[in-house]
Amino acid sequence: MSEPKLINLTIEGRAVSVPEGTTILEAAKTAGVLIPHYCYHPGLPIAGVCRMCLVDVEKMPKLAPSCATTVGEGQVVHVYSEKALEARKGVLELLLINHPLDCPICDQAGECELQDYTFQEGRADSRYREPKRFTAAEDFGGDVLYVQNRCILCTRCVRFMDDVAEDTALCVQERGDRAGIGRSPNHGLTHAWASNVVDLCPVGALISKDFLNKARSWDLDRTASICPNCSQGCNITLETRDAVVVRMKPRSNTAVNQYYACDEGRLNYHWINRADRLETPVVAGRAVEWDVAIAAAAAALKGKKARVVASASLSNEALYLLKQVIGATGGSGAFRVMQGAEAPLAGVHDLALRADRAANATGAELLGFSRTDNPLAGIGSGDVLVLAGEECVGLDTTAFAAAAAVIVLGTAAPAQLPSNAILLPVANFAEEEGTFTNLRGRVQRFMQAKAAPGFARPTWSVLADLLAALGSKGNLASAESVFASLAGSEAPFGGMSYDTLALKGQIVTGAGVTA
Amino acid sequence: MGFPHKSHPRETPVLSKYFGDPEARSLEGWKARGGYKALQQALATDPVAVQNVIKESGLRGRGGAGFPTGLKWSFMKQGDGKPHYLCCNADESEPGTFKDREIMRWTPHGLIEGCAIGAYAIGAETAYIYIRGEFTEPIERMELALAEARAAGIIGANAMGSGKKIDIWVHRGAGAYICGEETALMNSIEGKRGNPRIKPPFPAVAGLFGMPTTINNVETLAAVPHILNNGAEWYKAMSLSSPKSNGSKLFSVCGNVAKPGNYEVVMGFSFKEFLYDLCGGPLPGRKFKAIIPGGSSVPVITIEEAEQVKMDYEGFLEFGTMLGSGGVIIFDDAQSMPKQLARLARFYAHESCAQCTQCREGTAWMTKILERIVAGHGTFEDLDTIFELSDSMTGKTICVLSDSCGAPVCSGITKFRHEFEALITGKRSSTVAVTA
């Protein structure tokens, strides 16, 4: 393909060059100007209906909708001319005439584009003296509640369902100011990716039932993370309030999940906050100090083979250090992957809720762990069973008694552990930093969103101490240095570092896939 | 002719010549009246030659915008390998307009002939006649005539033995005013919600099913066979306003007038004589007060202004209004203008497709203010608000429905401000509340 032709234009006095066919709205972004808009979204077909993005283009008789107007050579665009400001002020006033102004009880408050632009460009008062239209809120099914009173009919939700989910569940019904978003007959909003309409809604019209009245958006801390619920590796933001995760939202990564996250993924976060956690190291039924527990674990491993049963949702860092433990003792590593129904998002290439309901099966395989349905099989008296993040639900646990010892690195203790088991409390993925490798081999970072409870520590950190106790040397003082060591010795990860991964990730060498 | 009245001697019946003549409806009757000669002749010539005759005649769109028809046809790129479409806009939903209805009722074959010629001229094999659902009789007439024409081989795979394929289908609307807007009409034919589309792309580039499309009004297409039969010069010569506005035009007259109905006069006819002579003047004991001359979307003019108007595209423009669709709505001195305009605004509020913010919210807001004024609870600030509101509703939306609500209302307030002020100050209150 030939290089696209570049078009030169001036936006708010700034010269920009953008490829031919770019819209004025997108071109303005490159000039550092965000033109106010509602109906436009980069992931959706252009509707041009909210009329909020009107700008003044010299030599054009009328104001142009910047989302639907492509750039022209030599164009001079004024975003903040009096004419453009007046038009947008008019749109804002009209959007608010039937709006209930119930920001104090609206979940969207604080992250609402109607609030933002009204504050930025709107009138201080309204000239509207007539009664406001009122419509009752409606349960759309799934996790979605529709509050028509707040709806500005930008139709992002309708276009998402039509063109991205390809399930015509929503439509605009009625005309004039009676219009609202409706569900198509016999259609609930039950599509596996339907909750994205809540994120896409620029106002508080489509809201999450799960998040309803749970927190004010300005009280939330936001952390870049990766969804741990399947092997797709959707980029997410973990939102916490007082160290409690209250919401998981998609974070844009055009190489992985565009702007989206599935319902199952985003709603499966409550376990992160579970209260019945393992908080203290335990040896033979007694709570002990960390150094005592590490020493006990190292002693148990002496002369025995470590049979590691790992969770496929452990970080690459943890799995790498487990591999070192296996290497130091001549043992082996295995993992299993829970399965679920696959649910693709039709309108996006290679995006689905994957059957593998684990974040890092690819990483585990690349690091030499073997995938099996029964990772506990064949454990004998010469083996020390190391359960790393695997709670053994649904597995035959007679192996516990067969092993010489059982060491648990977990957030909770599996049932039917022998009384002499060594329990090492660790952080879950939201409480530590690390990387996952998704099914297409993309290595992506996640950050720490909250503190671990009690004395629990990141898995990589516990393993670093254990390795030291087993006599190995190396700088394993941080997740980053563990990853550096991993990148230095594991060929698929060669050349990677936390800096090069940044927020979009990198694909492992020899992955053989282009995602 | 002023159907159901007898034709007035000063009318120029071209399109309306056979209104009221049931025999003109059948294929046989139409052929006996010279029908399908123009199509036969057109099919034997080059499509571009047909376009050129229409260009030369100066025929302009009769749906309201008045765009030159021949020029519109020439935008269709011949031989681009894509299927082309012709849409005949028979939605005729503009309040006060009912001329296309009569064309379809009395001369369905005339319209079919016009459609077939139009389709041939733009390189289309398929034409759709989009008729509003409420037109039960015209739909039936068109379906019957199409069946006859199809059976006779006039349209179909080998139209009139020319080897050209021309299919014509009736598509029935479902009752939305906005489906008369050409891009909404195309969406409606495609089975989608009748919402206007953003332009560009223009229909001639990407229209119906994404293919090059031309949309013409019924009256425009019905005039085409006559022009081909009699020549462009004939069409120009009949007009009093040549070269800008040529030919004859049907006017639908309604409201407070002695003889409402359809009248066909040549372009440039005196509006005063039209109103008092052809239409019989006001009802006994009444006086004309105001006129909306081109369907409800155009600005109101006073009778004093109307009496000076020459009936052509430029003549109406001179007095700040438009020829539009030719739907003449007459108000006499017994009418309350605020009440009439409130009713008009309510229509637009009801019919807004709800896409653009200004239209969806603005038309409803304007209606509420007007109805409050009519109910005797208005303020002087309300009048200012209406003008400002109209300003933010004009020229900022996808289609012109929003503009069309503000135009008659604002011109009405400007010209009949005293009536609004009387309601506001309580000197005269309207006793009848405006209801849907």
mmCIF file of N, CA and C in Angstrom, chain B residues 201-256:
data_model
loop_
_atom_site.group_PDB
_atom_site.id
_atom_site.type_symbol
_atom_site.label_atom_id
_atom_site.label_comp_id
_atom_site.label_asym_id
_atom_site.label_seq_id
_atom_site.Cartn_x
_atom_site.Cartn_y
_atom_site.Cartn_z
ATOM 1 N N PRO B 201 -21.854 11.762 1.695
ATOM 2 C CA PRO B 201 -21.976 11.622 0.250
ATOM 3 C C PRO B 201 -23.381 11.980 -0.247
ATOM 4 N N PHE B 202 -23.421 12.604 -1.403
ATOM 5 C CA PHE B 202 -24.698 12.953 -2.006
ATOM 6 C C PHE B 202 -25.281 11.718 -2.712
ATOM 7 N N PRO B 203 -26.606 11.685 -2.841
ATOM 8 C CA PRO B 203 -27.237 10.496 -3.430
ATOM 9 C C PRO B 203 -26.683 10.125 -4.809
ATOM 10 N N ALA B 204 -26.267 11.103 -5.585
ATOM 11 C CA ALA B 204 -25.760 10.791 -6.921
ATOM 12 C C ALA B 204 -24.455 10.000 -6.846
ATOM 13 N N VAL B 205 -23.793 10.038 -5.689
ATOM 14 C CA VAL B 205 -22.565 9.275 -5.506
ATOM 15 C C VAL B 205 -22.863 7.976 -4.757
ATOM 16 N N ALA B 206 -23.515 8.084 -3.622
ATOM 17 C CA ALA B 206 -23.872 6.909 -2.826
ATOM 18 C C ALA B 206 -25.245 7.154 -2.233
ATOM 19 N N GLY B 207 -26.252 6.567 -2.858
ATOM 20 C CA GLY B 207 -27.621 6.786 -2.404
ATOM 21 C C GLY B 207 -28.273 5.507 -1.949
ATOM 22 N N LEU B 208 -29.311 5.114 -2.659
ATOM 23 C CA LEU B 208 -30.058 3.910 -2.291
ATOM 24 C C LEU B 208 -29.155 2.687 -2.378
ATOM 25 N N PHE B 209 -29.108 1.893 -1.311
ATOM 26 C CA PHE B 209 -28.237 0.711 -1.205
ATOM 27 C C PHE B 209 -26.779 1.083 -1.517
ATOM 28 N N GLY B 210 -26.424 2.335 -1.236
ATOM 29 C CA GLY B 210 -25.049 2.783 -1.442
ATOM 30 C C GLY B 210 -24.699 3.057 -2.894
ATOM 31 N N MET B 211 -25.684 3.016 -3.783
ATOM 32 C CA MET B 211 -25.424 3.185 -5.212
ATOM 33 C C MET B 211 -25.895 4.552 -5.707
ATOM 34 N N PRO B 212 -25.364 4.997 -6.847
ATOM 35 C CA PRO B 212 -25.778 6.297 -7.376
ATOM 36 C C PRO B 212 -27.290 6.366 -7.575
ATOM 37 N N THR B 213 -27.894 7.418 -7.050
ATOM 38 C CA THR B 213 -29.349 7.508 -7.028
ATOM 39 C C THR B 213 -29.798 8.932 -7.326
ATOM 40 N N THR B 214 -30.884 9.047 -8.060
ATOM 41 C CA THR B 214 -31.526 10.342 -8.256
ATOM 42 C C THR B 214 -32.917 10.287 -7.654
ATOM 43 N N ILE B 215 -33.286 11.350 -6.951
ATOM 44 C CA ILE B 215 -34.625 11.422 -6.377
ATOM 45 C C ILE B 215 -35.342 12.607 -7.012
ATOM 46 N N ASN B 216 -36.494 12.326 -7.625
ATOM 47 C CA ASN B 216 -37.283 13.383 -8.240
ATOM 48 C C ASN B 216 -38.708 13.349 -7.707
ATOM 49 N N ASN B 217 -39.305 14.520 -7.654
ATOM 50 C CA ASN B 217 -40.693 14.634 -7.222
ATOM 51 C C ASN B 217 -41.641 14.109 -8.300
ATOM 52 N N VAL B 218 -42.836 13.705 -7.900
ATOM 53 C CA VAL B 218 -43.855 13.201 -8.827
ATOM 54 C C VAL B 218 -44.130 14.215 -9.942
ATOM 55 N N GLU B 219 -44.357 15.456 -9.534
ATOM 56 C CA GLU B 219 -44.737 16.475 -10.517
ATOM 57 C C GLU B 219 -43.608 16.713 -11.521
ATOM 58 N N THR B 220 -42.364 16.646 -11.029
ATOM 59 C CA THR B 220 -41.217 16.815 -11.914
ATOM 60 C C THR B 220 -41.202 15.735 -12.983
ATOM 61 N N LEU B 221 -41.308 14.476 -12.530
ATOM 62 C CA LEU B 221 -41.237 13.367 -13.478
ATOM 63 C C LEU B 221 -42.447 13.344 -14.407
ATOM 64 N N ALA B 222 -43.611 13.739 -13.869
ATOM 65 C CA ALA B 222 -44.809 13.735 -14.704
ATOM 66 C C ALA B 222 -44.709 14.768 -15.824
ATOM 67 N N ALA B 223 -43.908 15.818 -15.611
ATOM 68 C CA ALA B 223 -43.761 16.847 -16.641
ATOM 69 C C ALA B 223 -42.848 16.401 -17.779
ATOM 70 N N VAL B 224 -41.987 15.415 -17.479
ATOM 71 C CA VAL B 224 -40.963 15.011 -18.446
ATOM 72 C C VAL B 224 -41.538 14.548 -19.798
ATOM 73 N N PRO B 225 -42.539 13.634 -19.804
ATOM 74 C CA PRO B 225 -43.062 13.197 -21.115
ATOM 75 C C PRO B 225 -43.604 14.367 -21.936
ATOM 76 N N HIS B 226 -44.258 15.317 -21.282
ATOM 77 C CA HIS B 226 -44.811 16.462 -21.997
ATOM 78 C C HIS B 226 -43.705 17.279 -22.653
ATOM 79 N N ILE B 227 -42.604 17.428 -21.940
ATOM 80 C CA ILE B 227 -41.489 18.199 -22.495
ATOM 81 C C ILE B 227 -40.898 17.480 -23.709
ATOM 82 N N LEU B 228 -40.744 16.149 -23.577
ATOM 83 C CA LEU B 228 -40.183 15.408 -24.708
ATOM 84 C C LEU B 228 -41.121 15.440 -25.912
ATOM 85 N N ASN B 229 -42.423 15.380 -25.648
ATOM 86 C CA ASN B 229 -43.399 15.399 -26.745
ATOM 87 C C ASN B 229 -43.438 16.743 -27.463
ATOM 88 N N ASN B 230 -43.386 17.811 -26.672
ATOM 89 C CA ASN B 230 -43.609 19.139 -27.252
ATOM 90 C C ASN B 230 -42.350 19.974 -27.432
ATOM 91 N N GLY B 231 -41.260 19.512 -26.837
ATOM 92 C CA GLY B 231 -39.999 20.209 -27.012
ATOM 93 C C GLY B 231 -39.723 21.217 -25.912
ATOM 94 N N ALA B 232 -38.427 21.441 -25.685
ATOM 95 C CA ALA B 232 -37.996 22.354 -24.641
ATOM 96 C C ALA B 232 -38.492 23.776 -24.906
ATOM 97 N N GLU B 233 -38.520 24.136 -26.163
ATOM 98 C CA GLU B 233 -38.935 25.509 -26.515
ATOM 99 C C GLU B 233 -40.374 25.777 -26.104
ATOM 100 N N TRP B 234 -41.230 24.763 -26.342
ATOM 101 C CA TRP B 234 -42.639 24.871 -25.939
ATOM 102 C C TRP B 234 -42.753 25.116 -24.437
ATOM 103 N N TYR B 235 -41.930 24.373 -23.680
ATOM 104 C CA TYR B 235 -41.992 24.465 -22.224
ATOM 105 C C TYR B 235 -41.552 25.844 -21.742
ATOM 106 N N LYS B 236 -40.518 26.351 -22.411
ATOM 107 C CA LYS B 236 -40.018 27.688 -22.045
ATOM 108 C C LYS B 236 -41.033 28.754 -22.437
ATOM 109 N N ALA B 237 -41.600 28.579 -23.633
ATOM 110 C CA ALA B 237 -42.457 29.620 -24.196
ATOM 111 C C ALA B 237 -43.725 29.837 -23.371
ATOM 112 N N MET B 238 -44.199 28.768 -22.720
ATOM 113 C CA MET B 238 -45.463 28.935 -21.996
ATOM 114 C C MET B 238 -45.293 29.783 -20.741
ATOM 115 N N SER B 239 -44.047 29.825 -20.208
ATOM 116 C CA SER B 239 -43.816 30.532 -18.954
ATOM 117 C C SER B 239 -43.756 32.040 -19.156
ATOM 118 N N LEU B 240 -44.217 32.766 -18.141
ATOM 119 C CA LEU B 240 -44.076 34.219 -18.153
ATOM 120 C C LEU B 240 -42.764 34.637 -17.514
ATOM 121 N N SER B 241 -42.030 33.653 -16.961
ATOM 122 C CA SER B 241 -40.817 33.972 -16.205
ATOM 123 C C SER B 241 -39.577 33.340 -16.800
ATOM 124 N N SER B 242 -39.654 32.917 -18.069
ATOM 125 C CA SER B 242 -38.486 32.307 -18.697
ATOM 126 C C SER B 242 -37.337 33.317 -18.690
ATOM 127 N N PRO B 243 -36.091 32.960 -18.551
ATOM 128 C CA PRO B 243 -35.616 31.570 -18.528
ATOM 129 C C PRO B 243 -35.482 30.947 -17.133
ATOM 130 N N LYS B 244 -35.693 31.713 -16.051
ATOM 131 C CA LYS B 244 -35.372 31.127 -14.744
ATOM 132 C C LYS B 244 -36.391 30.091 -14.274
ATOM 133 N N SER B 245 -37.652 30.398 -14.457
ATOM 134 C CA SER B 245 -38.703 29.455 -14.055
ATOM 135 C C SER B 245 -39.550 29.157 -15.283
ATOM 136 N N ASN B 246 -39.540 27.891 -15.710
ATOM 137 C CA ASN B 246 -40.245 27.541 -16.939
ATOM 138 C C ASN B 246 -41.427 26.614 -16.697
ATOM 139 N N GLY B 247 -42.306 26.563 -17.697
ATOM 140 C CA GLY B 247 -43.397 25.607 -17.688
ATOM 141 C C GLY B 247 -44.554 26.002 -16.791
ATOM 142 N N SER B 248 -45.355 24.977 -16.485
ATOM 143 C CA SER B 248 -46.519 25.201 -15.623
ATOM 144 C C SER B 248 -46.261 24.567 -14.268
ATOM 145 N N LYS B 249 -47.071 24.977 -13.298
ATOM 146 C CA LYS B 249 -46.896 24.430 -11.949
ATOM 147 C C LYS B 249 -48.262 24.216 -11.326
ATOM 148 N N LEU B 250 -48.387 23.088 -10.634
ATOM 149 C CA LEU B 250 -49.632 22.808 -9.904
ATOM 150 C C LEU B 250 -49.562 23.471 -8.529
ATOM 151 N N PHE B 251 -50.630 24.153 -8.150
ATOM 152 C CA PHE B 251 -50.710 24.725 -6.804
ATOM 153 C C PHE B 251 -51.885 24.094 -6.081
ATOM 154 N N SER B 252 -51.648 23.626 -4.875
ATOM 155 C CA SER B 252 -52.727 23.074 -4.047
ATOM 156 C C SER B 252 -53.180 24.194 -3.125
ATOM 157 N N VAL B 253 -54.429 24.536 -3.206
ATOM 158 C CA VAL B 253 -54.917 25.661 -2.415
ATOM 159 C C VAL B 253 -55.845 25.139 -1.322
ATOM 160 N N CYS B 254 -55.563 25.559 -0.083
ATOM 161 C CA CYS B 254 -56.418 25.132 1.013
ATOM 162 C C CYS B 254 -56.529 26.248 2.039
ATOM 163 N N GLY B 255 -57.411 26.050 2.984
ATOM 164 C CA GLY B 255 -57.594 27.050 4.026
ATOM 165 C C GLY B 255 -58.855 27.850 3.805
ATOM 166 N N ASN B 256 -58.827 29.116 4.233
ATOM 167 C CA ASN B 256 -60.033 29.942 4.211
ATOM 168 C C ASN B 256 -60.183 30.610 2.853
#
